[in-house]
Amino acid sequence: MADGTMSTTESVTTRLSTEGADLLTLAGVADGNLTELQKLYPVRVTLRGDAMAITGTADAVQKAAVVAQRMIDAAKQRAPLEPDDVLRMSMEHGRDISTGDRIVLPGVRKIIQPKTSGQAEYLQAIADNDIVVGIGPAGTGKTYLAVAAAVDALSRKRVKRIVLARPAVEAGESLGFLPGDMQAKVDPYLRPLYDALEDMMPAERVVKSLETRVIEIAPLAYMRGRTLSDAFVILDEAQNATALQMKMFLTRLGVNSRAVITGDKTQIDLPKREESGLVQIERILPGIEGIAFHYFQEADVVRHRLVRDIIRAYTAEAEAAG
């Protein structure tokens, strides 16, 4: 299909079985996935019958074959596969992505699975710990995967409810000027959580769960004075929780509850005099059994490839400034 140019001097060819893989998914639109593999490594890639042939120098073929096998495995599972996915696979440096961490959501006939080893480690941490703190840049799946784990726990009756919270710090000065009642005022800040839920559950089930409070989406301030038992609790955008709010949140956990806290330390919107609760717990909580910290890297970004480049540019600017 896709065909690259390269010197055939001292070239070798490796053939990988594609039996059981969806070849259209594997190749991509206009052979885009194969072309991306050839851009990443100086190899020629062809699909013939039930095999993928990779030709190039021994070193290049060996590296390309690792990524190609991951592409084949994804195509066998009928998972979405695009050039950006091929790029992410190449950035994994040979690390395995556990397929045991897949989350099956039968209501929407959807499978949520990690696209990077960092995401796989994050899901494993959630499975193994009562409190997990996920820290990293935008687009790494911090919130999306946490919501998937929560929906899975609810569907398996491991918890009785899901509580999703976010600080509405961005609204601090202007909230009173927004139209509508309090719920209408804060809904825009909670919209990403609604979006994630609606992607993982049938619409009617989302509505019913919200009405019966099996699922609750609320500003962080609404958690004060409560005890959350038999619950999967997610605090999103935790970099905008103050130190006092973070302590309040963590001490809400009751029997048979677990919490996932997500945040990006480069996007703190708090006033300068306020310390981020996320930064504080990063300093004081490591080492406590049952609490895990997971750090996402640029390679875990699963949005448009430009997002990764943008994050890299901002990081370089911050480092240069000080």
PDB file of N, CA and C in Angstrom, residues 167-173 238-243 245 265 267-277 279:
ATOM      1  N   PRO A 167     -13.404  22.788  41.242  1.00  0.00           N
ATOM      2  CA  PRO A 167     -13.440  24.157  41.763  1.00  0.00           C
ATOM      3  C   PRO A 167     -13.975  25.076  40.663  1.00  0.00           C
ATOM      4  N   ALA A 168     -14.767  26.063  41.036  1.00  0.00           N
ATOM      5  CA  ALA A 168     -15.267  27.025  40.052  1.00  0.00           C
ATOM      6  C   ALA A 168     -14.512  28.334  40.226  1.00  0.00           C
ATOM      7  N   VAL A 169     -13.210  28.218  40.450  1.00  0.00           N
ATOM      8  CA  VAL A 169     -12.419  29.400  40.786  1.00  0.00           C
ATOM      9  C   VAL A 169     -12.422  30.431  39.673  1.00  0.00           C
ATOM     10  N   GLU A 170     -12.504  29.978  38.410  1.00  0.00           N
ATOM     11  CA  GLU A 170     -12.504  30.929  37.299  1.00  0.00           C
ATOM     12  C   GLU A 170     -13.693  31.873  37.380  1.00  0.00           C
ATOM     13  N   ALA A 171     -14.758  31.387  38.050  1.00  0.00           N
ATOM     14  CA  ALA A 171     -15.984  32.186  38.108  1.00  0.00           C
ATOM     15  C   ALA A 171     -15.994  33.147  39.278  1.00  0.00           C
ATOM     16  N   GLY A 172     -14.949  33.120  40.087  1.00  0.00           N
ATOM     17  CA  GLY A 172     -14.935  33.823  41.364  1.00  0.00           C
ATOM     18  C   GLY A 172     -15.535  35.201  41.346  1.00  0.00           C
ATOM     19  N   GLU A 173     -15.090  36.083  40.486  1.00  0.00           N
ATOM     20  CA  GLU A 173     -15.547  37.465  40.522  1.00  0.00           C
ATOM     21  C   GLU A 173     -16.781  37.695  39.660  1.00  0.00           C
ATOM     22  N   ALA A 238      -7.806  20.095  39.991  1.00  0.00           N
ATOM     23  CA  ALA A 238      -7.468  20.256  41.400  1.00  0.00           C
ATOM     24  C   ALA A 238      -6.402  21.317  41.650  1.00  0.00           C
ATOM     25  N   GLN A 239      -5.700  21.739  40.606  1.00  0.00           N
ATOM     26  CA  GLN A 239      -4.704  22.801  40.803  1.00  0.00           C
ATOM     27  C   GLN A 239      -5.369  24.107  41.246  1.00  0.00           C
ATOM     28  N   ASN A 240      -6.680  24.214  41.024  1.00  0.00           N
ATOM     29  CA  ASN A 240      -7.408  25.427  41.406  1.00  0.00           C
ATOM     30  C   ASN A 240      -8.157  25.281  42.723  1.00  0.00           C
ATOM     31  N   ALA A 241      -7.882  24.198  43.448  1.00  0.00           N
ATOM     32  CA  ALA A 241      -8.416  24.056  44.805  1.00  0.00           C
ATOM     33  C   ALA A 241      -7.401  24.659  45.768  1.00  0.00           C
ATOM     34  N   THR A 242      -7.869  25.438  46.715  1.00  0.00           N
ATOM     35  CA  THR A 242      -6.956  25.991  47.715  1.00  0.00           C
ATOM     36  C   THR A 242      -6.518  24.878  48.662  1.00  0.00           C
ATOM     37  N   ALA A 243      -5.523  25.158  49.484  1.00  0.00           N
ATOM     38  CA  ALA A 243      -5.042  24.159  50.443  1.00  0.00           C
ATOM     39  C   ALA A 243      -6.160  23.747  51.397  1.00  0.00           C
ATOM     40  N   GLN A 245      -9.444  23.904  50.813  1.00  0.00           N
ATOM     41  CA  GLN A 245     -10.448  23.142  50.070  1.00  0.00           C
ATOM     42  C   GLN A 245      -9.969  21.712  49.842  1.00  0.00           C
ATOM     43  N   LYS A 265      -0.383  21.459  36.979  1.00  0.00           N
ATOM     44  CA  LYS A 265       0.259  22.509  37.781  1.00  0.00           C
ATOM     45  C   LYS A 265       0.649  23.732  36.952  1.00  0.00           C
ATOM     46  N   GLN A 267      -1.427  25.270  35.037  1.00  0.00           N
ATOM     47  CA  GLN A 267      -2.638  26.055  34.762  1.00  0.00           C
ATOM     48  C   GLN A 267      -3.357  26.438  36.049  1.00  0.00           C
ATOM     49  N   ILE A 268      -2.609  26.966  36.988  1.00  0.00           N
ATOM     50  CA  ILE A 268      -3.182  27.407  38.261  1.00  0.00           C
ATOM     51  C   ILE A 268      -3.771  28.805  38.095  1.00  0.00           C
ATOM     52  N   ASP A 269      -5.065  28.942  38.431  1.00  0.00           N
ATOM     53  CA  ASP A 269      -5.763  30.220  38.280  1.00  0.00           C
ATOM     54  C   ASP A 269      -6.008  30.922  39.613  1.00  0.00           C
ATOM     55  N   LEU A 270      -5.458  30.378  40.698  1.00  0.00           N
ATOM     56  CA  LEU A 270      -5.674  30.973  42.011  1.00  0.00           C
ATOM     57  C   LEU A 270      -4.924  32.297  42.141  1.00  0.00           C
ATOM     58  N   PRO A 271      -5.411  33.179  43.004  1.00  0.00           N
ATOM     59  CA  PRO A 271      -4.649  34.408  43.278  1.00  0.00           C
ATOM     60  C   PRO A 271      -3.259  34.055  43.799  1.00  0.00           C
ATOM     61  N   LYS A 272      -2.304  34.909  43.567  1.00  0.00           N
ATOM     62  CA  LYS A 272      -0.912  34.626  43.916  1.00  0.00           C
ATOM     63  C   LYS A 272      -0.725  34.287  45.386  1.00  0.00           C
ATOM     64  N   ARG A 273      -1.549  34.856  46.254  1.00  0.00           N
ATOM     65  CA  ARG A 273      -1.359  34.639  47.691  1.00  0.00           C
ATOM     66  C   ARG A 273      -1.881  33.268  48.136  1.00  0.00           C
ATOM     67  N   GLU A 274      -2.666  32.603  47.293  1.00  0.00           N
ATOM     68  CA  GLU A 274      -3.241  31.305  47.648  1.00  0.00           C
ATOM     69  C   GLU A 274      -2.362  30.172  47.149  1.00  0.00           C
ATOM     70  N   GLU A 275      -2.029  29.236  48.041  1.00  0.00           N
ATOM     71  CA  GLU A 275      -1.276  28.064  47.606  1.00  0.00           C
ATOM     72  C   GLU A 275      -2.230  27.030  47.041  1.00  0.00           C
ATOM     73  N   SER A 276      -1.852  26.432  45.928  1.00  0.00           N
ATOM     74  CA  SER A 276      -2.665  25.376  45.333  1.00  0.00           C
ATOM     75  C   SER A 276      -2.660  24.154  46.235  1.00  0.00           C
ATOM     76  N   GLY A 277      -3.853  23.610  46.471  1.00  0.00           N
ATOM     77  CA  GLY A 277      -3.951  22.393  47.268  1.00  0.00           C
ATOM     78  C   GLY A 277      -3.274  21.219  46.599  1.00  0.00           C
ATOM     79  N   VAL A 279      -0.511  21.368  44.761  1.00  0.00           N
ATOM     80  CA  VAL A 279       0.922  21.512  45.015  1.00  0.00           C
ATOM     81  C   VAL A 279       1.246  21.093  46.455  1.00  0.00           C
TER      82      VAL A 279
END
